[in-house]
Coordinates of C-alpha atoms in Angstrom, one line a residue:
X1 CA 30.3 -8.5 69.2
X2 CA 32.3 -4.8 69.2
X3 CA 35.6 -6.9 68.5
X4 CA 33.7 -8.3 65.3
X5 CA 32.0 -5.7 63.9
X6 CA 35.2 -3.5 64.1
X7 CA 37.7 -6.9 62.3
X8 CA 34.8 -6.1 59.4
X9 CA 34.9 -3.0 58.8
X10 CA 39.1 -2.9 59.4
X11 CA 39.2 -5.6 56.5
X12 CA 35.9 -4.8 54.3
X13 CA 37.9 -2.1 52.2
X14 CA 41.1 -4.6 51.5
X15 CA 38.8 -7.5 50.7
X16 CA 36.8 -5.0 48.1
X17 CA 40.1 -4.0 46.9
X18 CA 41.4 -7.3 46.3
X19 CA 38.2 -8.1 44.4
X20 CA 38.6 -5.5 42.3
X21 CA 42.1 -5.9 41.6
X22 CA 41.4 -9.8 40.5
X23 CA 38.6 -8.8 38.3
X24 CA 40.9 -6.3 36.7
X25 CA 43.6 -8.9 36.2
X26 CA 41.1 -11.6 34.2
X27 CA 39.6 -8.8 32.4
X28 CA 43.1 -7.7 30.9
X29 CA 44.3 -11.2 30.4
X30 CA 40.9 -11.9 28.6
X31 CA 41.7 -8.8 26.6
X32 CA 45.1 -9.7 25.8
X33 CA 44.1 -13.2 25.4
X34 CA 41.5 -12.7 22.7
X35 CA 38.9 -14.7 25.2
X36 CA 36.3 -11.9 25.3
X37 CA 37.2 -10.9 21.4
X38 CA 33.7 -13.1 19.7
X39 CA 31.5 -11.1 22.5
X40 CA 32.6 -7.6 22.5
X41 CA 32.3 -7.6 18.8
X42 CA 28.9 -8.8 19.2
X43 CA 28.0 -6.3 21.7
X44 CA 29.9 -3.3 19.0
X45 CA 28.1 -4.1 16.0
X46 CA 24.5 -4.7 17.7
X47 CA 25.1 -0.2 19.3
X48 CA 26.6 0.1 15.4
X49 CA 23.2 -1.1 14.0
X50 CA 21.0 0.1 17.0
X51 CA 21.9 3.8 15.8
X52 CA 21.5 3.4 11.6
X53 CA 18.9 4.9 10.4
X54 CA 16.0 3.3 8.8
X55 CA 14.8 4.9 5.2
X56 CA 11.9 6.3 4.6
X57 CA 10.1 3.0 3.1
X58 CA 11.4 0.6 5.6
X59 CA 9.8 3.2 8.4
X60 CA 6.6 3.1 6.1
X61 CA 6.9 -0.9 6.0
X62 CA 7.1 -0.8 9.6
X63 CA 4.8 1.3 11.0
X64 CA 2.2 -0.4 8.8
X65 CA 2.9 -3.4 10.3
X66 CA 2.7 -1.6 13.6
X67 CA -0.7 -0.3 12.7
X68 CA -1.7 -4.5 12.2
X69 CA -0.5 -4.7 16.0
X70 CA -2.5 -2.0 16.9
X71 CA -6.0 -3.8 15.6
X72 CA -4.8 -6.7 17.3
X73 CA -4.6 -5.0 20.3
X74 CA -7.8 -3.3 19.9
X75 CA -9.8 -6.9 19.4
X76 CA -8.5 -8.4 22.2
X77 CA -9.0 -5.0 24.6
X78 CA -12.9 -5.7 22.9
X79 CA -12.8 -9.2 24.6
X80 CA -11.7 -11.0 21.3
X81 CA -9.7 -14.3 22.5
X82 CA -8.2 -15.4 19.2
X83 CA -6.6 -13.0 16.8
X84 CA -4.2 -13.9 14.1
X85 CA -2.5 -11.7 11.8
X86 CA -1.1 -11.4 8.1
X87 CA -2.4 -14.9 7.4
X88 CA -1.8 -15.8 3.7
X89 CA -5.3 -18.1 1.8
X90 CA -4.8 -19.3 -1.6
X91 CA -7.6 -18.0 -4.1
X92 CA -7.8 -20.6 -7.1
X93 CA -9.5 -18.0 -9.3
X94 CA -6.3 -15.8 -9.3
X95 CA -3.7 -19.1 -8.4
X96 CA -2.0 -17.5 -5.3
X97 CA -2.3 -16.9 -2.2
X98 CA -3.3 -13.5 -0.6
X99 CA -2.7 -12.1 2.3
X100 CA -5.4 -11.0 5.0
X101 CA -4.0 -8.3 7.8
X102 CA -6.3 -9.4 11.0
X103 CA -8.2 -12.4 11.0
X104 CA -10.3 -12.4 14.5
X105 CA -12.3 -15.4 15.2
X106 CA -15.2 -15.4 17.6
X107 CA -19.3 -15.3 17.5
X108 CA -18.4 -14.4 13.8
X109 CA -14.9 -14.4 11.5
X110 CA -13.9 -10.9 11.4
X111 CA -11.4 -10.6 8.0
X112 CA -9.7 -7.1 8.6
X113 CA -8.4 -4.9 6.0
X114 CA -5.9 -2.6 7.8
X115 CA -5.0 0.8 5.7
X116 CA -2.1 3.4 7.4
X117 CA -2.9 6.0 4.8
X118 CA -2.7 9.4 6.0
X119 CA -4.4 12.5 4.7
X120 CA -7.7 12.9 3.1
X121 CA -9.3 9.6 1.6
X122 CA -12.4 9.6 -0.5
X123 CA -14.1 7.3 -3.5
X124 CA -16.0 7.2 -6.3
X125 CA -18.0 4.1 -6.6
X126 CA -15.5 1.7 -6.9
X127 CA -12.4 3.7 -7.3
X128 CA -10.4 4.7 -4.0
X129 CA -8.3 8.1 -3.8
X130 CA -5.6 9.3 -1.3
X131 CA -4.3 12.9 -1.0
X132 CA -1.3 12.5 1.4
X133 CA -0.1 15.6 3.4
X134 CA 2.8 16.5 1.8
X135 CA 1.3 15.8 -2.3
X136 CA -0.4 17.7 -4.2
X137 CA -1.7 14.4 -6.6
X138 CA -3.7 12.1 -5.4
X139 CA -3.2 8.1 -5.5
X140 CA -5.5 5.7 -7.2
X141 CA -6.6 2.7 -6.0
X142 CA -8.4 -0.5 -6.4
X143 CA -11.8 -1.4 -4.6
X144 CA -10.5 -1.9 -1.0
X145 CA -14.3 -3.8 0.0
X146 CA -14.3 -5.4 -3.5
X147 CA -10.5 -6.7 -2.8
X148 CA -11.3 -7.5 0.5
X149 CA -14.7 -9.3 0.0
X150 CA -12.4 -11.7 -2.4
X151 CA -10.4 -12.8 0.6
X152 CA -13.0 -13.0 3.0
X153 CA -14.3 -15.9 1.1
X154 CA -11.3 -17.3 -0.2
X155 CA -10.6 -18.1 3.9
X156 CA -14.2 -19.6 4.0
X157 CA -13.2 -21.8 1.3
X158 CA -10.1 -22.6 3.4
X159 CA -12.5 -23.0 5.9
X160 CA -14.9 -25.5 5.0
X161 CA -13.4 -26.8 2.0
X162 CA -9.7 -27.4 3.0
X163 CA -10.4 -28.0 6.8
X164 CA -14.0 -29.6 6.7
X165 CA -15.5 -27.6 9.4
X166 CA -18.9 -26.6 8.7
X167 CA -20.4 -23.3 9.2
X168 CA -24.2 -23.2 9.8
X169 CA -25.0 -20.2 8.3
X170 CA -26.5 -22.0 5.1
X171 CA -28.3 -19.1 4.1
X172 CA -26.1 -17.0 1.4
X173 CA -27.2 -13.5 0.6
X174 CA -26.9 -12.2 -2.9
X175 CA -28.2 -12.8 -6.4
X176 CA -24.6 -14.5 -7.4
X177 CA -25.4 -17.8 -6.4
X178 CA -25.2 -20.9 -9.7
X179 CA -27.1 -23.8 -10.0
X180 CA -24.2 -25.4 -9.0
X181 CA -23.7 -24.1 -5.9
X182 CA -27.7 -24.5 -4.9
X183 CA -27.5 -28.1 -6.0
X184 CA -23.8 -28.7 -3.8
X185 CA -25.5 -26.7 -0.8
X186 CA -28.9 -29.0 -0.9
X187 CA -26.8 -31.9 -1.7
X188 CA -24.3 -31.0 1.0
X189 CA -26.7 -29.9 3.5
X190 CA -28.4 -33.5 3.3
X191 CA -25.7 -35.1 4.1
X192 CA -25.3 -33.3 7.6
X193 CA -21.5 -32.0 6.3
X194 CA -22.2 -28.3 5.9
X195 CA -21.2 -26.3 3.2
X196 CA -18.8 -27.4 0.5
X197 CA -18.4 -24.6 -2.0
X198 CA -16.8 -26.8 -5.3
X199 CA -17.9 -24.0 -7.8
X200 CA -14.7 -21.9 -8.6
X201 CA -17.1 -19.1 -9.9
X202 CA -18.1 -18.4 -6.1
X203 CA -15.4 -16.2 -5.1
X204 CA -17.4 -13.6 -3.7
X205 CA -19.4 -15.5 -1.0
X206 CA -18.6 -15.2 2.6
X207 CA -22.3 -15.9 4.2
X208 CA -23.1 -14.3 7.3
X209 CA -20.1 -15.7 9.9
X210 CA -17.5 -14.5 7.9
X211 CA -17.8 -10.3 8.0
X212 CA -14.9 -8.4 5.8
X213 CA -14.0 -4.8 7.5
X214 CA -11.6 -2.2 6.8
X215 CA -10.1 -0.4 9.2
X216 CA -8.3 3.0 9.0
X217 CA -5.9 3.0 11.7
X218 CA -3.4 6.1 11.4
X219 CA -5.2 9.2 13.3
X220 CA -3.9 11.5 10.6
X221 CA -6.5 10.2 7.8
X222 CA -9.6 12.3 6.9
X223 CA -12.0 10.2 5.8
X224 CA -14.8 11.6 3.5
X225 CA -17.9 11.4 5.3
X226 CA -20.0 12.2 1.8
X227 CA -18.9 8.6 0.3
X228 CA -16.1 7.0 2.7
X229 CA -17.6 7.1 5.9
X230 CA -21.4 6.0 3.8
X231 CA -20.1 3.0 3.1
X232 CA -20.5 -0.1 4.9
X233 CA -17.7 -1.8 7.1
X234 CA -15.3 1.0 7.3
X235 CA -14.5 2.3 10.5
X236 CA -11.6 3.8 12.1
X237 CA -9.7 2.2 14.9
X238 CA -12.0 3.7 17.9
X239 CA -15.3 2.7 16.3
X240 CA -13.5 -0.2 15.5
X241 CA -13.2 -1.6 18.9
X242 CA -16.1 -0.1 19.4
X243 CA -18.2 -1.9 17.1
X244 CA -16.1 -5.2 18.0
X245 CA -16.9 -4.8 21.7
X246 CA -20.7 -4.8 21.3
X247 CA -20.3 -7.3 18.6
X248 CA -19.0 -9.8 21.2
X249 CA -21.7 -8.7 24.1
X250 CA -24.6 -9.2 21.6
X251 CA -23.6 -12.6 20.1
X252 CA -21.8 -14.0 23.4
X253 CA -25.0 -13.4 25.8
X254 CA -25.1 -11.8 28.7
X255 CA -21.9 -13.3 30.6
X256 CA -20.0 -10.5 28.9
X257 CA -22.8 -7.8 29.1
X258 CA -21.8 -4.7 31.0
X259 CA -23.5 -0.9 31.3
X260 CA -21.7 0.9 28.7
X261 CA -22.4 4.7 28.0
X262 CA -21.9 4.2 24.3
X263 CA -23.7 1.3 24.0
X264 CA -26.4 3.1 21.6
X265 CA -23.6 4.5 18.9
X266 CA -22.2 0.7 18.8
X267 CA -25.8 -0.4 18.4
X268 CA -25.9 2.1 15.3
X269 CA -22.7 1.1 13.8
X270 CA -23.9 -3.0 14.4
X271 CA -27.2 -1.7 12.7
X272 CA -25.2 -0.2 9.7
X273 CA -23.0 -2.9 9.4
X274 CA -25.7 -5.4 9.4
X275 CA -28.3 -3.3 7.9
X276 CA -31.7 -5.5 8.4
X277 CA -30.8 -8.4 7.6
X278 CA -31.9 -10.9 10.3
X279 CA -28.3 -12.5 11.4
X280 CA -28.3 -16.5 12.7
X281 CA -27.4 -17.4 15.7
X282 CA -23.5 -16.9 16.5
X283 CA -20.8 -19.4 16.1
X284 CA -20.9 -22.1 18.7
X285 CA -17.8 -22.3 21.1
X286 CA -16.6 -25.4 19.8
X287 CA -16.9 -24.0 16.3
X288 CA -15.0 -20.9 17.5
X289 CA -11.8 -23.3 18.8
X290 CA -11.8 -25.4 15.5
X291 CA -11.7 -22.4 13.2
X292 CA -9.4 -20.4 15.4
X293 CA -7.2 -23.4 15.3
X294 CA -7.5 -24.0 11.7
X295 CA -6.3 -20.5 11.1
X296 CA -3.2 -20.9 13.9
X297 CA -1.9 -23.3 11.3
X298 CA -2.6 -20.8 8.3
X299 CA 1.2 -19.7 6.4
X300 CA 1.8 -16.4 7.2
X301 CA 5.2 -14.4 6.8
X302 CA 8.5 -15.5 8.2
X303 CA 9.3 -12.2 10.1
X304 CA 12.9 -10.6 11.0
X305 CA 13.3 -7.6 12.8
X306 CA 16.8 -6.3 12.7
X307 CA 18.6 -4.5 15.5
X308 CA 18.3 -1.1 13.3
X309 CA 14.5 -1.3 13.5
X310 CA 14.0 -2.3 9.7
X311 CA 11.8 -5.2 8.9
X312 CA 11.7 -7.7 6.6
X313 CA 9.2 -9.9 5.5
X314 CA 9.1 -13.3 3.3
X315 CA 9.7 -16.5 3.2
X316 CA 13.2 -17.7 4.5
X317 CA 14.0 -20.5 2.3
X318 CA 17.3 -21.6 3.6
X319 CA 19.4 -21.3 7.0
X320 CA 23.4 -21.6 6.7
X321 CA 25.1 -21.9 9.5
X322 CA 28.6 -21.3 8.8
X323 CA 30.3 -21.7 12.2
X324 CA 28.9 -25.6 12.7
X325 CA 28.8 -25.8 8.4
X326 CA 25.3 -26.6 8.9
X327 CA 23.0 -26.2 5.9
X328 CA 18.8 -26.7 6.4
X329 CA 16.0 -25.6 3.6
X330 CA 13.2 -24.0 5.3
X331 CA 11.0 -27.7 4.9
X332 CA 13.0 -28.8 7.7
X333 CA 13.2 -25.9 10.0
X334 CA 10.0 -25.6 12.3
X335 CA 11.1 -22.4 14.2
X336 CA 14.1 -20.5 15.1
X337 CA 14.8 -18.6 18.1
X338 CA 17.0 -16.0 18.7
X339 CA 17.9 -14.1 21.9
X340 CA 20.7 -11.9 23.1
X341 CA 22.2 -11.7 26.2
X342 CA 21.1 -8.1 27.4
X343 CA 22.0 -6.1 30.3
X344 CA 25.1 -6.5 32.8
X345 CA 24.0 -10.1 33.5
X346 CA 24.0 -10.6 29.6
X347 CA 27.2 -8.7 30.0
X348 CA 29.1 -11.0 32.1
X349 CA 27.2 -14.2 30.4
X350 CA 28.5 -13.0 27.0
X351 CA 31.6 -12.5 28.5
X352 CA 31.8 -15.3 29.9
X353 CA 30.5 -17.9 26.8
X354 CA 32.1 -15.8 24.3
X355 CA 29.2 -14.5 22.6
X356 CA 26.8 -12.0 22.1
X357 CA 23.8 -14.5 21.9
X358 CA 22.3 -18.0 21.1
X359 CA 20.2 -19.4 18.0
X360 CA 18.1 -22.7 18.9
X361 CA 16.9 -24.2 15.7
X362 CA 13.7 -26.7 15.9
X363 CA 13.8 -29.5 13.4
X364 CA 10.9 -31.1 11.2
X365 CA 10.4 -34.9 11.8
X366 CA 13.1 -35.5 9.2
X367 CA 15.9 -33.8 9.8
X368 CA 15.0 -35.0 13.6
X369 CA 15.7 -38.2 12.5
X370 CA 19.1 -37.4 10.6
X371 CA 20.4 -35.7 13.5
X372 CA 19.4 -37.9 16.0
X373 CA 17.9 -34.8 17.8
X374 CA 15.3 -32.1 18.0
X375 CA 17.0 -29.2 17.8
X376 CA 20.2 -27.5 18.2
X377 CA 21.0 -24.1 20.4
X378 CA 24.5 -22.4 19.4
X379 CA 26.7 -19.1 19.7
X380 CA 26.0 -17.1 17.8
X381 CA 28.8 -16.2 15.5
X382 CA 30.4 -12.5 15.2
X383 CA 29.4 -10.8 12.1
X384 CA 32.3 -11.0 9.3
X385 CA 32.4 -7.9 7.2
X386 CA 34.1 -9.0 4.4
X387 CA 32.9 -12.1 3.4
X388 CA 28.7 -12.6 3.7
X389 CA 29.3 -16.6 3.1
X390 CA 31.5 -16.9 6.6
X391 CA 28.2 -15.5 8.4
X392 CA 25.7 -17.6 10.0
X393 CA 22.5 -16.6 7.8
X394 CA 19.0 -16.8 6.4
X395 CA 18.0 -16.7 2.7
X396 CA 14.6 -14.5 2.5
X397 CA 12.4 -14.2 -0.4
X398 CA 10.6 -10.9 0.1
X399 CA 7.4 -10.7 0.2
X400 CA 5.6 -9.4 -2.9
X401 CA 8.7 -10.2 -5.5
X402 CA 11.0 -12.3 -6.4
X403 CA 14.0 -10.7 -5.1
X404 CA 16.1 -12.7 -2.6
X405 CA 18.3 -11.3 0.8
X406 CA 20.6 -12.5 2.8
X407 CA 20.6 -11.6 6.1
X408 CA 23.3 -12.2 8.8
X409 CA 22.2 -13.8 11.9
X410 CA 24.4 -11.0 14.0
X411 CA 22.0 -8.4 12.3
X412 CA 19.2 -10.2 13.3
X413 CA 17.2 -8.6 16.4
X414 CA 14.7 -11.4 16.4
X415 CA 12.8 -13.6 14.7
X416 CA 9.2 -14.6 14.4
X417 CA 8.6 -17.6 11.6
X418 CA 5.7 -19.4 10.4
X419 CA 3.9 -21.9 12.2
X420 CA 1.9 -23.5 9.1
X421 CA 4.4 -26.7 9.4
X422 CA 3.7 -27.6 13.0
X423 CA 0.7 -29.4 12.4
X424 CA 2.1 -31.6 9.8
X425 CA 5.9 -32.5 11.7
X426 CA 4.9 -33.1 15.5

């Protein structure tokens, strides 16, 4: 046992050395070779883009998205199983679609207004102001409720109408209701469908399931508490949750109940929120699953986060991938993944495949059966500086304009697209 411990350690340090020395060896004649050329490059532009600076407007764009995440984060902390975001319902009256920030569905539709402003914040009656920090004029803006009560029901439109899935809450509060809409309702209700809402002039009803909030999330804001903080469904992100929480406990019955020492300040904002109105009984579980699944399928924004941080936002309308001279339009692209190899195991792997990364790109039914597959994963390609055409890359419209990008696939940190096609290809 001596005698082999001691041949060990008497050969250990030449065996290390002799690894060593190979590795060097295939290393330089991968160098010299060009073999690891496609995946160093990778590596060197992905640290070139890590450390650019974002402008001031992209780092605005992004942290307002951010602050979406964060009222995500707060539903579900509140017990609040399905939570979508920036989920885009066509309103016929204006004959687009508009997007809603949060969309939470449980005992009721929560349709969340999210608002980063900083600084004070104040109205008068419908008119919204903004003094940020560092200005000495204040911003103007639209009815934020108003707006918001437009999109709440625009989605139970898309709810009822566009999905068929009827919400029993037939009661609709308000003076604004036609004769129309009384005779569709009775005529509707009859028939055991629910409620259809054909007049175009309702396009400020929500009923009682579907509850339009704003939330202030950024913890510099001061929010008026003369008119701001009067109003109904505003809240900051703590009351927020807050109000969410005991929201769910009420209407979801004593399996979620617990002993919470601020169960009387969420019973106060529920009562403001609510005022004294006598609400129905909540959404039934099964409802729950069909609207929340209804609203999975809703078009929101295709989503690319580059490796600087910036974000962009809109709908990719075309993938060209140079490297395979591949050419898809977005109708025929269900998803598209992509993931870098990170680390020294992504080191060696990169090495190793000569790349920095993969793309896998999922095909509609379509372009499934032209292909003869479902989707395709490849290398992807090191990003040309000269020429934007010999890059792998996605055409975006932006969100909000008409303005078109292109954006390499080597810039591309990762992706997050729509899934309002999936229901329709698989």
């Amino acid at each position: 046992m001596g005698d082999l411990v001691a041949n060990v350690l008497y050969w250990l340090p030449t065996a290390l050395m002799t690894l060593v020395t190979c590795v060097t060896i295939f290393i330089a004649v991968g160098l010299a070779q060009g073999f690891f050329r496609n995946s160093l490059l990778s590596l060197s532009w992905r640290n070139i883009l890590f450390f650019t600076a974002m402008s001031s407007r992209q780092k605005q764009l992004l942290a307002s998205m951010q602050a979406e995440e964060l009222v995500e984060a707060a539903l579900r902390s509140a017990g609040w199983k399905h939570v979508f975001l920036r989920r885009r319902v066509p309103v016929q009256r204006l004959g687009h679609n508009r997007e809603i920030d949060v969309v939470a569905v449980g005992p009721v539709v929560l349709v969340v207004e999210v608002k980063h402003w900083r600084g004070q914040v104040w109205s008068n009656g419908s008119r919204w102001f903004q003094l940020p920090d560092n200005s000495k004029r204040a911003l103007e803006f639209e009815d934020i409720l108003e707006d918001n009560l437009v999109k709440a029901a625009a989605l139970r439109r898309f709810i009822e109408n566009d999905r068929r899935i009827p919400l029993s809450d037939h009661h609709m509060p308000g003076n604004h209701r036609s004769p129309t809409e009384e005779g569709d309702i009775t005529q509707d209700k009859s028939r055991g469908h629910g409620t259809w809402y054909t007049d175009r002039r309702v396009h400020k009803q929500c009923g009682e399931f579907v509850l339009p909030v704003v939330v202030f999330t950024n913890p510099a804001v001061v929010l008026d508490p003369s008119t701001v903080k009067q109003k109904e469904r505003v809240f900051s992100l703590a009351s927020f949750q807050l109000f969410a929480e005991q929201l769910m406990q009420e209407m979801r019955g004593p399996l979620v109940r617990g002993g919470r020492p601020w169960g009387r300040l969420a019973q106060r904002l529920r009562s403001i929120l609510l005022g004294s109105v006598q609400r129905p009984s909540a959404i039934s579980i099964h409802v729950e699953e069909r609207v929340a699944a209804a609203v999975e399928t809703m078009r929101t924004w295709d989503m690319i986060y580059l490796h600087s941080g910036r974000l962009i936002h809109g709908d990719v309308t075309e993938l060209h991938l140079s490297s395979i001279k591949l050419w898809i339009e977005r109708k025929h692209i269900l998803d598209v993944e992509v993931w870098w190899f990170d680390g020294f195991i992504g080191l060696l792997r990169g090495l190793w495949e000569g790349s920095g990364g993969m793309v896998r790109v999922r095909f509609d039914a379509a372009q499934r059966l032209l292909m003869g597959r479902d989707e395709i994963a490849i290398p992807i390609a090191p990003r040309n500086l000269k020429h934007m055409t010999a890059n792998d890359r996605l055409v975006v419209k932006t969100a909000g304009s008409r303005v078109t990008v292109t954006v390499a696939l080597a810039d591309v940190c990762r992706l997050r697209f729509s899934h309002h096609m999936e229901d329709s290809h698989i």
